[in-house]
Amino acid sequence: MILFWVRSLILLLLLLASPPTAVDNKEEAPKFEMTKDERRLLELVNKERAKADLPALRPHPLLFKAARAHSANMARQRKMDHVLDGKRPAQRVEEAGYDWGKVAENLITADQTDVPLEKIVKSWMDSKSHRENILLKDVTETGLGIATNAQGEIYCTQIFARQRKRGQSGR
């Protein structure tokens, strides 16, 4: 009987002395996953960057959040624009929680749901300003969003960004 109480007391002391585990009151963040089309579009853009001897862009969940929301908003409003609801790309990225140092954005829309992703990248590469964004040397991360509305129109957003460097002030 004494042995039982001694073991119980030791177990109780160990439990009280051990720090709480990380799962006590924390919710696990949802896992970020790209869609098949987002993954393919990123692959195509990174191929263009590789041709110019530039490093591949890394997917960033907060940039995907901003790009997906903007594409959905454009599809809902049936309007392709870098400024919707009074918000510019940098404002949307910041609202998503990304601490940006540089931001650029490419948009495209199409009338049918079966537009090959290769055609989207080709259209961007054939446009001077869109090509410049894809080939920016000082961006390292990206986010993509593809949305289709009830009319079958596709709206696509790609955000190019670099996080703000520590100690960097202003924008």
PDB file of C-alpha atoms in Angstrom:
ATOM      1  CA  MET A   1       0.000   0.000   0.000  1.00  0.00           C
ATOM      2  CA  ILE A   2       2.811   2.402   0.869  1.00  0.00           C
ATOM      3  CA  LEU A   3       4.499   1.578  -2.430  1.00  0.00           C
ATOM      4  CA  PHE A   4       1.288   2.565  -4.267  1.00  0.00           C
ATOM      5  CA  TRP A   5       1.187   5.960  -2.503  1.00  0.00           C
ATOM      6  CA  VAL A   6       4.889   6.596  -3.118  1.00  0.00           C
ATOM      7  CA  ARG A   7       4.492   5.832  -6.841  1.00  0.00           C
ATOM      8  CA  SER A   8       1.374   8.008  -7.004  1.00  0.00           C
ATOM      9  CA  LEU A   9       3.156  10.884  -5.267  1.00  0.00           C
ATOM     10  CA  ILE A  10       6.157  10.612  -7.620  1.00  0.00           C
ATOM     11  CA  LEU A  11       3.863  10.541 -10.662  1.00  0.00           C
ATOM     12  CA  LEU A  12       1.952  13.560  -9.376  1.00  0.00           C
ATOM     13  CA  LEU A  13       5.188  15.493  -8.775  1.00  0.00           C
ATOM     14  CA  LEU A  14       6.437  14.633 -12.266  1.00  0.00           C
ATOM     15  CA  LEU A  15       3.193  15.815 -13.835  1.00  0.00           C
ATOM     16  CA  LEU A  16       3.258  19.072 -11.886  1.00  0.00           C
ATOM     17  CA  ALA A  17       6.923  19.699 -12.701  1.00  0.00           C
ATOM     18  CA  SER A  18       6.664  19.046 -16.444  1.00  0.00           C
ATOM     19  CA  PRO A  19       5.941  22.030 -18.735  1.00  0.00           C
ATOM     20  CA  PRO A  20       2.645  22.105 -20.591  1.00  0.00           C
ATOM     21  CA  THR A  21       2.717  20.547 -24.034  1.00  0.00           C
ATOM     22  CA  ALA A  22       2.367  22.593 -27.204  1.00  0.00           C
ATOM     23  CA  VAL A  23      -1.027  21.092 -27.947  1.00  0.00           C
ATOM     24  CA  ASP A  24      -2.683  22.312 -24.747  1.00  0.00           C
ATOM     25  CA  ASN A  25      -4.504  25.363 -26.098  1.00  0.00           C
ATOM     26  CA  LYS A  26      -3.055  25.862 -29.569  1.00  0.00           C
ATOM     27  CA  GLU A  27      -4.943  25.253 -32.751  1.00  0.00           C
ATOM     28  CA  GLU A  28      -2.881  23.807 -35.552  1.00  0.00           C
ATOM     29  CA  ALA A  29      -2.518  26.136 -38.541  1.00  0.00           C
ATOM     30  CA  PRO A  30      -4.166  24.791 -41.689  1.00  0.00           C
ATOM     31  CA  LYS A  31      -1.728  23.159 -44.067  1.00  0.00           C
ATOM     32  CA  PHE A  32      -1.022  25.188 -47.203  1.00  0.00           C
ATOM     33  CA  GLU A  33      -1.499  23.355 -50.493  1.00  0.00           C
ATOM     34  CA  MET A  34      -1.399  24.563 -54.065  1.00  0.00           C
ATOM     35  CA  THR A  35      -3.994  23.390 -56.551  1.00  0.00           C
ATOM     36  CA  LYS A  36      -2.820  21.399 -59.550  1.00  0.00           C
ATOM     37  CA  ASP A  37      -3.301  24.465 -61.799  1.00  0.00           C
ATOM     38  CA  GLU A  38      -1.461  26.777 -59.386  1.00  0.00           C
ATOM     39  CA  ARG A  39       1.435  24.326 -59.187  1.00  0.00           C
ATOM     40  CA  ARG A  40       1.611  24.057 -62.997  1.00  0.00           C
ATOM     41  CA  LEU A  41       1.413  27.837 -63.467  1.00  0.00           C
ATOM     42  CA  LEU A  42       4.244  28.345 -60.975  1.00  0.00           C
ATOM     43  CA  GLU A  43       6.286  25.691 -62.782  1.00  0.00           C
ATOM     44  CA  LEU A  44       5.776  27.498 -66.117  1.00  0.00           C
ATOM     45  CA  VAL A  45       6.711  30.895 -64.667  1.00  0.00           C
ATOM     46  CA  ASN A  46       9.800  29.422 -63.026  1.00  0.00           C
ATOM     47  CA  LYS A  47      10.832  27.905 -66.384  1.00  0.00           C
ATOM     48  CA  GLU A  48      10.787  31.413 -67.848  1.00  0.00           C
ATOM     49  CA  ARG A  49      12.884  32.672 -64.930  1.00  0.00           C
ATOM     50  CA  ALA A  50      15.346  29.799 -65.425  1.00  0.00           C
ATOM     51  CA  LYS A  51      15.809  30.812 -69.091  1.00  0.00           C
ATOM     52  CA  ALA A  52      16.953  34.210 -67.777  1.00  0.00           C
ATOM     53  CA  ASP A  53      19.262  32.586 -65.172  1.00  0.00           C
ATOM     54  CA  LEU A  54      17.024  33.745 -62.318  1.00  0.00           C
ATOM     55  CA  PRO A  55      16.218  31.668 -59.235  1.00  0.00           C
ATOM     56  CA  ALA A  56      12.836  29.996 -58.959  1.00  0.00           C
ATOM     57  CA  LEU A  57      10.124  31.816 -57.042  1.00  0.00           C
ATOM     58  CA  ARG A  58       9.067  30.088 -53.821  1.00  0.00           C
ATOM     59  CA  PRO A  59       5.359  29.778 -53.008  1.00  0.00           C
ATOM     60  CA  HIS A  60       4.329  31.727 -49.904  1.00  0.00           C
ATOM     61  CA  PRO A  61       0.984  30.933 -48.194  1.00  0.00           C
ATOM     62  CA  LEU A  62       0.161  34.576 -47.394  1.00  0.00           C
ATOM     63  CA  LEU A  63       0.786  35.645 -50.986  1.00  0.00           C
ATOM     64  CA  PHE A  64      -1.435  32.800 -52.182  1.00  0.00           C
ATOM     65  CA  LYS A  65      -4.106  33.980 -49.733  1.00  0.00           C
ATOM     66  CA  ALA A  66      -3.979  37.502 -51.203  1.00  0.00           C
ATOM     67  CA  ALA A  67      -3.858  36.314 -54.839  1.00  0.00           C
ATOM     68  CA  ARG A  68      -6.713  33.845 -54.400  1.00  0.00           C
ATOM     69  CA  ALA A  69      -8.895  36.456 -52.696  1.00  0.00           C
ATOM     70  CA  HIS A  70      -8.198  39.024 -55.431  1.00  0.00           C
ATOM     71  CA  SER A  71      -9.001  36.549 -58.216  1.00  0.00           C
ATOM     72  CA  ALA A  72     -12.246  35.590 -56.480  1.00  0.00           C
ATOM     73  CA  ASN A  73     -13.135  39.261 -56.023  1.00  0.00           C
ATOM     74  CA  MET A  74     -12.441  40.047 -59.688  1.00  0.00           C
ATOM     75  CA  ALA A  75     -14.538  37.040 -60.765  1.00  0.00           C
ATOM     76  CA  ARG A  76     -17.389  38.116 -58.486  1.00  0.00           C
ATOM     77  CA  GLN A  77     -17.309  41.703 -59.794  1.00  0.00           C
ATOM     78  CA  ARG A  78     -16.542  40.587 -63.376  1.00  0.00           C
ATOM     79  CA  LYS A  79     -13.800  43.207 -63.460  1.00  0.00           C
ATOM     80  CA  MET A  80     -10.072  42.742 -63.988  1.00  0.00           C
ATOM     81  CA  ASP A  81      -8.150  45.491 -62.234  1.00  0.00           C
ATOM     82  CA  HIS A  82      -5.120  45.924 -59.981  1.00  0.00           C
ATOM     83  CA  VAL A  83      -7.202  48.242 -57.783  1.00  0.00           C
ATOM     84  CA  LEU A  84     -10.500  46.847 -56.524  1.00  0.00           C
ATOM     85  CA  ASP A  85     -12.516  48.178 -53.609  1.00  0.00           C
ATOM     86  CA  GLY A  86      -9.910  50.936 -53.320  1.00  0.00           C
ATOM     87  CA  LYS A  87      -7.094  48.482 -52.512  1.00  0.00           C
ATOM     88  CA  ARG A  88      -3.823  48.176 -54.398  1.00  0.00           C
ATOM     89  CA  PRO A  89      -1.707  44.987 -54.533  1.00  0.00           C
ATOM     90  CA  ALA A  90       0.591  46.094 -51.686  1.00  0.00           C
ATOM     91  CA  GLN A  91      -2.408  46.846 -49.458  1.00  0.00           C
ATOM     92  CA  ARG A  92      -3.933  43.417 -50.128  1.00  0.00           C
ATOM     93  CA  VAL A  93      -0.614  41.691 -49.442  1.00  0.00           C
ATOM     94  CA  GLU A  94      -0.170  43.607 -46.205  1.00  0.00           C
ATOM     95  CA  GLU A  95      -3.735  42.803 -45.095  1.00  0.00           C
ATOM     96  CA  ALA A  96      -2.960  39.122 -45.680  1.00  0.00           C
ATOM     97  CA  GLY A  97      -0.142  39.492 -43.134  1.00  0.00           C
ATOM     98  CA  TYR A  98       2.893  39.544 -45.456  1.00  0.00           C
ATOM     99  CA  ASP A  99       5.623  42.017 -44.427  1.00  0.00           C
ATOM    100  CA  TRP A 100       6.577  43.181 -47.901  1.00  0.00           C
ATOM    101  CA  GLY A 101       9.613  45.039 -49.153  1.00  0.00           C
ATOM    102  CA  LYS A 102       8.718  44.720 -52.850  1.00  0.00           C
ATOM    103  CA  VAL A 103       5.431  43.771 -54.539  1.00  0.00           C
ATOM    104  CA  ALA A 104       4.377  43.403 -58.173  1.00  0.00           C
ATOM    105  CA  GLU A 105       1.333  41.750 -59.724  1.00  0.00           C
ATOM    106  CA  ASN A 106       0.221  40.160 -63.000  1.00  0.00           C
ATOM    107  CA  LEU A 107      -3.438  39.658 -63.905  1.00  0.00           C
ATOM    108  CA  ILE A 108      -5.212  37.972 -66.780  1.00  0.00           C
ATOM    109  CA  THR A 109      -8.749  36.997 -67.644  1.00  0.00           C
ATOM    110  CA  ALA A 110     -10.199  34.606 -70.211  1.00  0.00           C
ATOM    111  CA  ASP A 111     -13.673  33.779 -71.448  1.00  0.00           C
ATOM    112  CA  GLN A 112     -13.498  30.010 -71.263  1.00  0.00           C
ATOM    113  CA  THR A 113     -12.680  27.501 -68.567  1.00  0.00           C
ATOM    114  CA  ASP A 114     -10.350  25.376 -70.702  1.00  0.00           C
ATOM    115  CA  VAL A 115      -7.632  27.959 -71.371  1.00  0.00           C
ATOM    116  CA  PRO A 116      -4.257  26.193 -71.249  1.00  0.00           C
ATOM    117  CA  LEU A 117      -2.004  27.566 -68.539  1.00  0.00           C
ATOM    118  CA  GLU A 118       0.795  27.721 -71.122  1.00  0.00           C
ATOM    119  CA  LYS A 119      -1.271  30.319 -72.983  1.00  0.00           C
ATOM    120  CA  ILE A 120      -1.545  32.454 -69.851  1.00  0.00           C
ATOM    121  CA  VAL A 121       2.220  32.482 -69.341  1.00  0.00           C
ATOM    122  CA  LYS A 122       2.800  33.118 -73.058  1.00  0.00           C
ATOM    123  CA  SER A 123       0.444  36.115 -72.899  1.00  0.00           C
ATOM    124  CA  TRP A 124       2.324  37.461 -69.909  1.00  0.00           C
ATOM    125  CA  MET A 125       5.706  36.924 -71.574  1.00  0.00           C
ATOM    126  CA  ASP A 126       4.469  38.683 -74.750  1.00  0.00           C
ATOM    127  CA  SER A 127       3.552  41.770 -72.687  1.00  0.00           C
ATOM    128  CA  LYS A 128       6.453  44.045 -71.732  1.00  0.00           C
ATOM    129  CA  SER A 129       5.220  44.950 -68.230  1.00  0.00           C
ATOM    130  CA  HIS A 130       4.068  41.427 -67.346  1.00  0.00           C
ATOM    131  CA  ARG A 131       7.337  39.956 -68.625  1.00  0.00           C
ATOM    132  CA  GLU A 132       9.272  42.451 -66.503  1.00  0.00           C
ATOM    133  CA  ASN A 133       7.358  41.319 -63.409  1.00  0.00           C
ATOM    134  CA  ILE A 134       8.086  37.639 -64.107  1.00  0.00           C
ATOM    135  CA  LEU A 135      11.773  38.440 -64.588  1.00  0.00           C
ATOM    136  CA  LEU A 136      12.209  40.758 -61.591  1.00  0.00           C
ATOM    137  CA  LYS A 137      15.577  40.001 -60.039  1.00  0.00           C
ATOM    138  CA  ASP A 138      14.731  41.238 -56.554  1.00  0.00           C
ATOM    139  CA  VAL A 139      11.630  39.146 -55.826  1.00  0.00           C
ATOM    140  CA  THR A 140      11.898  35.723 -54.217  1.00  0.00           C
ATOM    141  CA  GLU A 141       8.353  34.595 -53.429  1.00  0.00           C
ATOM    142  CA  THR A 142       5.029  34.345 -55.173  1.00  0.00           C
ATOM    143  CA  GLY A 143       1.345  33.696 -54.715  1.00  0.00           C
ATOM    144  CA  LEU A 144      -1.192  32.600 -57.309  1.00  0.00           C
ATOM    145  CA  GLY A 145      -4.949  32.591 -57.482  1.00  0.00           C
ATOM    146  CA  ILE A 146      -7.254  31.287 -60.199  1.00  0.00           C
ATOM    147  CA  ALA A 147     -11.011  31.817 -59.961  1.00  0.00           C
ATOM    148  CA  THR A 148     -13.877  31.063 -62.332  1.00  0.00           C
ATOM    149  CA  ASN A 149     -17.245  32.783 -62.064  1.00  0.00           C
ATOM    150  CA  ALA A 150     -20.723  31.504 -62.964  1.00  0.00           C
ATOM    151  CA  GLN A 151     -20.292  32.811 -66.532  1.00  0.00           C
ATOM    152  CA  GLY A 152     -17.210  30.615 -67.015  1.00  0.00           C
ATOM    153  CA  GLU A 153     -14.786  33.558 -67.028  1.00  0.00           C
ATOM    154  CA  ILE A 154     -11.351  32.852 -65.569  1.00  0.00           C
ATOM    155  CA  TYR A 155      -9.521  35.454 -63.468  1.00  0.00           C
ATOM    156  CA  CYS A 156      -5.902  34.835 -62.580  1.00  0.00           C
ATOM    157  CA  THR A 157      -3.609  36.772 -60.234  1.00  0.00           C
ATOM    158  CA  GLN A 158       0.100  36.277 -59.660  1.00  0.00           C
ATOM    159  CA  ILE A 159       1.836  38.275 -56.940  1.00  0.00           C
ATOM    160  CA  PHE A 160       5.611  38.645 -56.945  1.00  0.00           C
ATOM    161  CA  ALA A 161       7.191  39.764 -53.685  1.00  0.00           C
ATOM    162  CA  ARG A 162      10.146  39.983 -51.381  1.00  0.00           C
ATOM    163  CA  GLN A 163       9.824  40.289 -47.639  1.00  0.00           C
ATOM    164  CA  ARG A 164      11.021  43.455 -45.987  1.00  0.00           C
ATOM    165  CA  LYS A 165      14.537  43.170 -44.636  1.00  0.00           C
ATOM    166  CA  ARG A 166      15.007  43.485 -40.895  1.00  0.00           C
ATOM    167  CA  GLY A 167      15.677  47.073 -39.943  1.00  0.00           C
ATOM    168  CA  GLN A 168      14.263  48.367 -43.244  1.00  0.00           C
ATOM    169  CA  SER A 169      11.877  51.224 -42.613  1.00  0.00           C
ATOM    170  CA  GLY A 170       9.364  52.862 -44.878  1.00  0.00           C
ATOM    171  CA  ARG A 171       8.050  51.500 -48.110  1.00  0.00           C
TER     172      ARG A 171
END
